Short mmCIF file of N, CA and C in Angstrom, two decimals:
data_model
loop_
_atom_site.label_atom_id
_atom_site.label_comp_id
_atom_site.label_asym_id
_atom_site.label_seq_id
_atom_site.Cartn_x
_atom_site.Cartn_y
_atom_site.Cartn_z
N MET A 6 21.75 -85.51 41.93
CA MET A 6 21.88 -84.04 41.77
C MET A 6 20.66 -83.25 41.35
N PRO A 7 21.13 -82.12 42.01
CA PRO A 7 19.66 -81.03 41.88
C PRO A 7 19.29 -80.53 40.41
N SER A 8 18.21 -80.32 40.01
CA SER A 8 18.56 -79.81 39.20
C SER A 8 18.84 -77.72 38.82
N LEU A 9 19.30 -77.69 37.53
CA LEU A 9 19.33 -76.49 37.14
C LEU A 9 18.46 -75.25 37.93
N ALA A 10 17.04 -75.70 38.60
CA ALA A 10 16.64 -74.15 38.97
C ALA A 10 16.38 -73.96 40.66
N TYR A 11 17.34 -75.03 41.00
CA TYR A 11 17.46 -75.04 42.89
C TYR A 11 19.21 -74.74 42.37
N LEU A 12 20.09 -74.69 41.41
CA LEU A 12 21.21 -74.30 42.15
C LEU A 12 21.53 -72.51 42.61
N ARG A 13 22.71 -72.55 43.20
CA ARG A 13 22.83 -70.95 43.80
C ARG A 13 23.48 -70.49 43.17
N PRO A 14 23.68 -69.40 42.95
CA PRO A 14 25.23 -68.60 41.75
C PRO A 14 25.77 -68.71 43.00
N ARG A 15 27.33 -68.91 42.25
CA ARG A 15 29.05 -69.18 43.49
C ARG A 15 28.82 -67.79 44.15
N HIS A 16 28.58 -66.36 42.92
CA HIS A 16 28.61 -65.21 43.71
C HIS A 16 27.94 -64.23 43.72
N VAL A 17 27.09 -63.64 44.66
CA VAL A 17 26.27 -62.71 44.35
C VAL A 17 27.48 -60.75 44.75
N ALA A 18 26.68 -60.36 43.30
CA ALA A 18 28.11 -58.83 43.72
C ALA A 18 27.41 -57.98 44.97
N TRP A 19 27.97 -56.81 45.56
CA TRP A 19 28.29 -57.02 46.74
C TRP A 19 27.54 -55.64 46.85
N ALA A 20 27.11 -54.67 45.66
CA ALA A 20 25.79 -53.88 45.05
C ALA A 20 24.47 -54.78 45.24
N ALA A 21 24.50 -56.38 45.05
CA ALA A 21 22.97 -56.68 44.86
C ALA A 21 22.58 -56.78 46.07
N LEU A 22 23.66 -57.30 47.13
CA LEU A 22 23.56 -57.96 48.59
C LEU A 22 23.05 -56.43 48.80
N LEU A 23 23.66 -54.95 48.65
CA LEU A 23 22.96 -54.23 49.52
C LEU A 23 21.89 -53.49 49.14
N ARG A 24 21.37 -54.43 48.06
CA ARG A 24 20.56 -53.60 47.15
C ARG A 24 18.96 -54.35 48.14
N ARG A 25 19.54 -56.07 48.52
CA ARG A 25 18.60 -56.52 49.37
C ARG A 25 18.23 -56.42 50.67
N THR A 26 19.57 -55.66 51.47
CA THR A 26 19.20 -55.25 52.68
C THR A 26 19.11 -53.91 52.82
N PHE A 27 19.17 -53.22 52.14
CA PHE A 27 18.81 -51.70 52.28
C PHE A 27 17.73 -51.32 51.23
N PRO A 28 17.05 -50.27 51.39
CA PRO A 28 16.41 -49.53 50.30
C PRO A 28 16.87 -49.19 49.89
N ILE A 29 18.53 -48.97 49.40
CA ILE A 29 19.17 -47.94 47.95
C ILE A 29 19.79 -48.85 47.08
N ASP A 30 19.75 -48.07 45.77
CA ASP A 30 20.72 -48.81 45.00
C ASP A 30 21.92 -48.12 44.99
N VAL A 31 23.40 -48.64 45.59
CA VAL A 31 24.44 -48.15 45.72
C VAL A 31 25.19 -48.16 44.04
N LEU A 32 24.31 -48.37 43.32
CA LEU A 32 25.35 -48.34 42.13
C LEU A 32 24.39 -46.89 41.21
N ALA A 33 23.20 -46.43 41.38
CA ALA A 33 22.94 -45.73 41.04
C ALA A 33 23.02 -43.88 41.39
N CYS A 34 22.75 -43.11 40.08
CA CYS A 34 23.44 -41.56 40.14
C CYS A 34 21.81 -41.19 41.51
N PRO A 35 21.72 -40.52 42.57
CA PRO A 35 20.46 -40.09 42.34
C PRO A 35 20.51 -39.01 41.89
N PRO A 36 20.67 -38.30 41.00
CA PRO A 36 20.04 -37.11 40.42
C PRO A 36 19.62 -37.50 38.85
N CYS A 37 20.04 -38.06 38.76
CA CYS A 37 19.63 -38.88 37.47
C CYS A 37 19.58 -40.52 37.55
N GLY A 38 19.90 -40.64 38.24
CA GLY A 38 19.44 -42.66 38.64
C GLY A 38 20.43 -43.69 37.49
N GLY A 39 21.37 -42.52 36.95
CA GLY A 39 22.73 -44.01 36.14
C GLY A 39 23.45 -44.10 36.21
N ARG A 40 23.71 -45.12 35.96
CA ARG A 40 25.13 -46.14 36.34
C ARG A 40 25.96 -45.38 36.16
N PRO A 41 27.18 -45.89 37.40
CA PRO A 41 28.51 -45.29 36.87
C PRO A 41 29.65 -46.38 36.46
N ARG A 42 30.25 -45.60 35.39
CA ARG A 42 31.01 -46.10 34.76
C ARG A 42 32.26 -46.11 34.88
N LEU A 43 33.50 -46.70 34.46
CA LEU A 43 34.77 -46.88 34.97
C LEU A 43 35.35 -45.89 33.56
N ILE A 44 35.69 -44.66 33.54
CA ILE A 44 36.29 -43.89 32.60
C ILE A 44 37.84 -43.55 32.37
N ALA A 45 38.48 -44.20 33.42
CA ALA A 45 40.04 -44.47 33.85
C ALA A 45 40.48 -45.06 35.07
N SER A 46 41.71 -45.75 35.15
CA SER A 46 42.68 -46.19 35.96
C SER A 46 43.49 -45.29 36.06
N LEU A 47 43.80 -44.70 36.94
CA LEU A 47 45.59 -43.92 37.51
C LEU A 47 46.17 -45.35 37.92
N ALA A 48 47.31 -44.84 38.20
CA ALA A 48 48.86 -46.02 38.36
C ALA A 48 49.65 -44.97 38.52
N ALA A 49 49.92 -44.29 37.84
CA ALA A 49 51.60 -43.30 37.81
C ALA A 49 50.79 -42.90 39.79
N PRO A 50 52.34 -43.15 40.27
CA PRO A 50 52.18 -41.70 41.69
C PRO A 50 52.31 -40.81 41.52
N ALA A 51 53.05 -40.29 40.57
CA ALA A 51 53.06 -38.58 40.39
C ALA A 51 51.50 -37.83 40.10
N LEU A 52 51.44 -38.62 38.64
CA LEU A 52 49.91 -38.42 38.51
C LEU A 52 49.23 -37.80 39.82
N ILE A 53 48.50 -39.28 40.65
CA ILE A 53 48.21 -39.79 41.28
C ILE A 53 48.35 -38.45 42.40
N ALA A 54 49.09 -37.76 42.86
CA ALA A 54 50.21 -37.06 44.14
C ALA A 54 49.68 -35.98 42.98
N THR A 55 49.67 -35.68 41.85
CA THR A 55 49.37 -34.15 41.07
C THR A 55 48.26 -33.82 41.26
N ILE A 56 47.05 -35.15 41.33
CA ILE A 56 45.30 -34.18 41.15
C ILE A 56 45.32 -34.60 42.32
N LEU A 57 45.85 -35.64 43.64
CA LEU A 57 45.38 -34.61 45.23
C LEU A 57 45.36 -34.00 45.80
N SER A 58 47.13 -32.93 45.07
CA SER A 58 47.12 -31.60 45.80
C SER A 58 46.82 -30.71 45.05
N HIS A 59 46.00 -30.57 43.86
CA HIS A 59 44.95 -29.91 43.16
C HIS A 59 43.82 -29.43 43.93
N LEU A 60 43.44 -31.23 44.39
CA LEU A 60 41.59 -31.50 45.01
C LEU A 60 42.04 -30.98 46.75
N GLY A 61 43.36 -30.26 47.03
CA GLY A 61 43.50 -30.17 48.38
C GLY A 61 43.64 -31.23 48.93
N ARG A 62 44.01 -32.40 48.77
CA ARG A 62 43.99 -33.57 49.85
C ARG A 62 44.99 -33.62 49.98
N PRO A 63 45.29 -34.48 51.15
CA PRO A 63 46.59 -35.25 51.83
C PRO A 63 47.07 -36.18 50.91
N VAL A 64 48.67 -35.92 50.46
CA VAL A 64 49.27 -37.28 49.14
C VAL A 64 50.06 -37.99 49.81
N VAL A 65 50.48 -37.71 51.27
CA VAL A 65 51.01 -39.08 52.01
C VAL A 65 49.82 -39.18 53.08
N PRO A 66 49.53 -40.77 53.53
CA PRO A 66 48.28 -41.20 54.02
C PRO A 66 48.92 -41.24 55.64
N PRO A 67 48.44 -40.89 55.96
CA PRO A 67 48.79 -40.47 57.82
C PRO A 67 49.02 -41.75 58.31
N GLU A 68 49.83 -41.15 59.44
CA GLU A 68 50.11 -42.97 60.72
C GLU A 68 49.39 -42.87 61.01
N PRO A 69 48.56 -44.18 60.60
CA PRO A 69 48.02 -45.30 62.28
C PRO A 69 47.81 -44.60 63.61
N GLU A 70 47.01 -44.27 64.16
CA GLU A 70 47.19 -44.39 65.36
C GLU A 70 47.20 -45.42 66.18
N PRO A 71 47.33 -45.58 67.97
CA PRO A 71 48.22 -46.56 68.31
C PRO A 71 46.30 -47.33 68.49
N ALA A 72 46.16 -48.53 68.77
CA ALA A 72 44.95 -49.10 69.91
C ALA A 72 44.80 -48.16 71.04
N ARG A 73 43.60 -48.32 71.44
CA ARG A 73 42.95 -47.84 73.05
C ARG A 73 42.47 -48.92 73.30
N ARG A 74 43.07 -48.89 74.48
CA ARG A 74 42.07 -49.97 75.03
C ARG A 74 40.44 -49.79 74.86
N PRO A 75 39.43 -50.81 75.16
CA PRO A 75 38.36 -50.60 75.36
C PRO A 75 37.75 -50.04 76.50
N ASP A 76 36.51 -49.38 76.36
CA ASP A 76 35.85 -48.90 76.78
C ASP A 76 35.56 -49.64 78.27
N TRP A 77 35.02 -51.02 77.83
CA TRP A 77 34.39 -52.31 78.97
C TRP A 77 35.96 -52.41 79.93
N LEU A 78 36.60 -52.44 79.45
CA LEU A 78 38.20 -52.85 80.20
C LEU A 78 38.99 -51.70 80.95
N ALA A 79 38.39 -50.75 81.85
CA ALA A 79 38.52 -50.27 82.43
C ALA A 79 38.50 -50.58 83.98
N GLY A 80 39.72 -50.61 84.73
CA GLY A 80 39.00 -50.49 85.97
C GLY A 80 39.37 -52.29 86.10
N LEU A 81 39.73 -53.34 85.39
CA LEU A 81 40.14 -54.17 85.92
C LEU A 81 41.59 -54.83 85.77
N GLY A 82 41.90 -53.15 85.81
CA GLY A 82 43.77 -54.29 86.01
C GLY A 82 43.41 -54.46 87.58
N ALA A 83 45.06 -55.47 88.23
CA ALA A 83 44.75 -55.48 89.50
C ALA A 83 43.90 -54.96 90.48
N ASP A 84 44.13 -55.01 91.72
CA ASP A 84 42.87 -54.28 92.75
C ASP A 84 42.31 -53.39 92.48
N GLY A 85 41.67 -53.56 91.45
CA GLY A 85 40.86 -52.56 90.94
C GLY A 85 41.44 -51.42 90.37
N ASP A 86 42.58 -51.21 90.04
CA ASP A 86 43.39 -49.93 89.09
C ASP A 86 44.06 -50.63 87.85
N ASP A 87 43.81 -49.64 86.91
CA ASP A 87 44.77 -50.05 85.32
C ASP A 87 46.13 -50.18 85.23
N ALA A 88 46.38 -49.88 86.32
CA ALA A 88 48.11 -50.34 86.11
C ALA A 88 48.41 -51.46 85.73
N ALA A 89 47.59 -53.09 85.79
CA ALA A 89 48.01 -54.07 85.06
C ALA A 89 47.61 -53.64 83.48
N TYR A 90 46.92 -53.07 83.62
CA TYR A 90 47.04 -53.04 81.77
C TYR A 90 48.24 -52.01 80.92
N ASP A 91 48.68 -52.90 80.50
CA ASP A 91 50.17 -52.08 79.13
C ASP A 91 48.75 -51.06 77.70
N ASP A 92 48.53 -49.32 78.56
CA ASP A 92 47.81 -49.66 76.16
C ASP A 92 48.81 -49.16 76.14
N GLY A 93 50.10 -48.76 76.24
CA GLY A 93 51.59 -48.78 74.86
C GLY A 93 51.32 -47.50 75.37
N ALA A 94 51.41 -46.75 75.63
CA ALA A 94 51.85 -45.25 75.78
C ALA A 94 52.62 -44.67 77.03
N GLY A 95 52.77 -46.01 77.46
CA GLY A 95 54.12 -45.91 78.59
C GLY A 95 55.39 -46.13 78.18
N LEU A 96 55.38 -46.90 77.50
CA LEU A 96 56.85 -47.69 76.48
C LEU A 96 57.47 -46.95 76.00
N ALA A 97 58.86 -47.24 76.73
CA ALA A 97 60.03 -47.18 77.19
C ALA A 97 61.14 -47.22 75.17
N THR A 98 61.77 -46.59 74.63
CA THR A 98 62.74 -46.59 73.55
C THR A 98 64.03 -46.94 74.08
N ASP A 99 64.13 -47.87 73.36
CA ASP A 99 65.53 -47.99 73.91
C ASP A 99 66.93 -47.48 72.66
#
């Protein structure tokens, strides 16, 4: 069994990983250098909607966009056209 000096931590905080990778501390406030702290946790949907509308933000999330064909796939259909690739735009509704 290795000595305690060689044991690695099982978990490394995401902020520590970012600090190692980039020369920034993501948990430091740029103007004052202080650390953020949790002051409230909002769980009531009505309260969240009130705050979002006061800030001029949308209350209802937007609908997800359909997936797009990657640019590198263009022209790879049968006979050099894109007819063999269905991007979902021409789906018929029943």
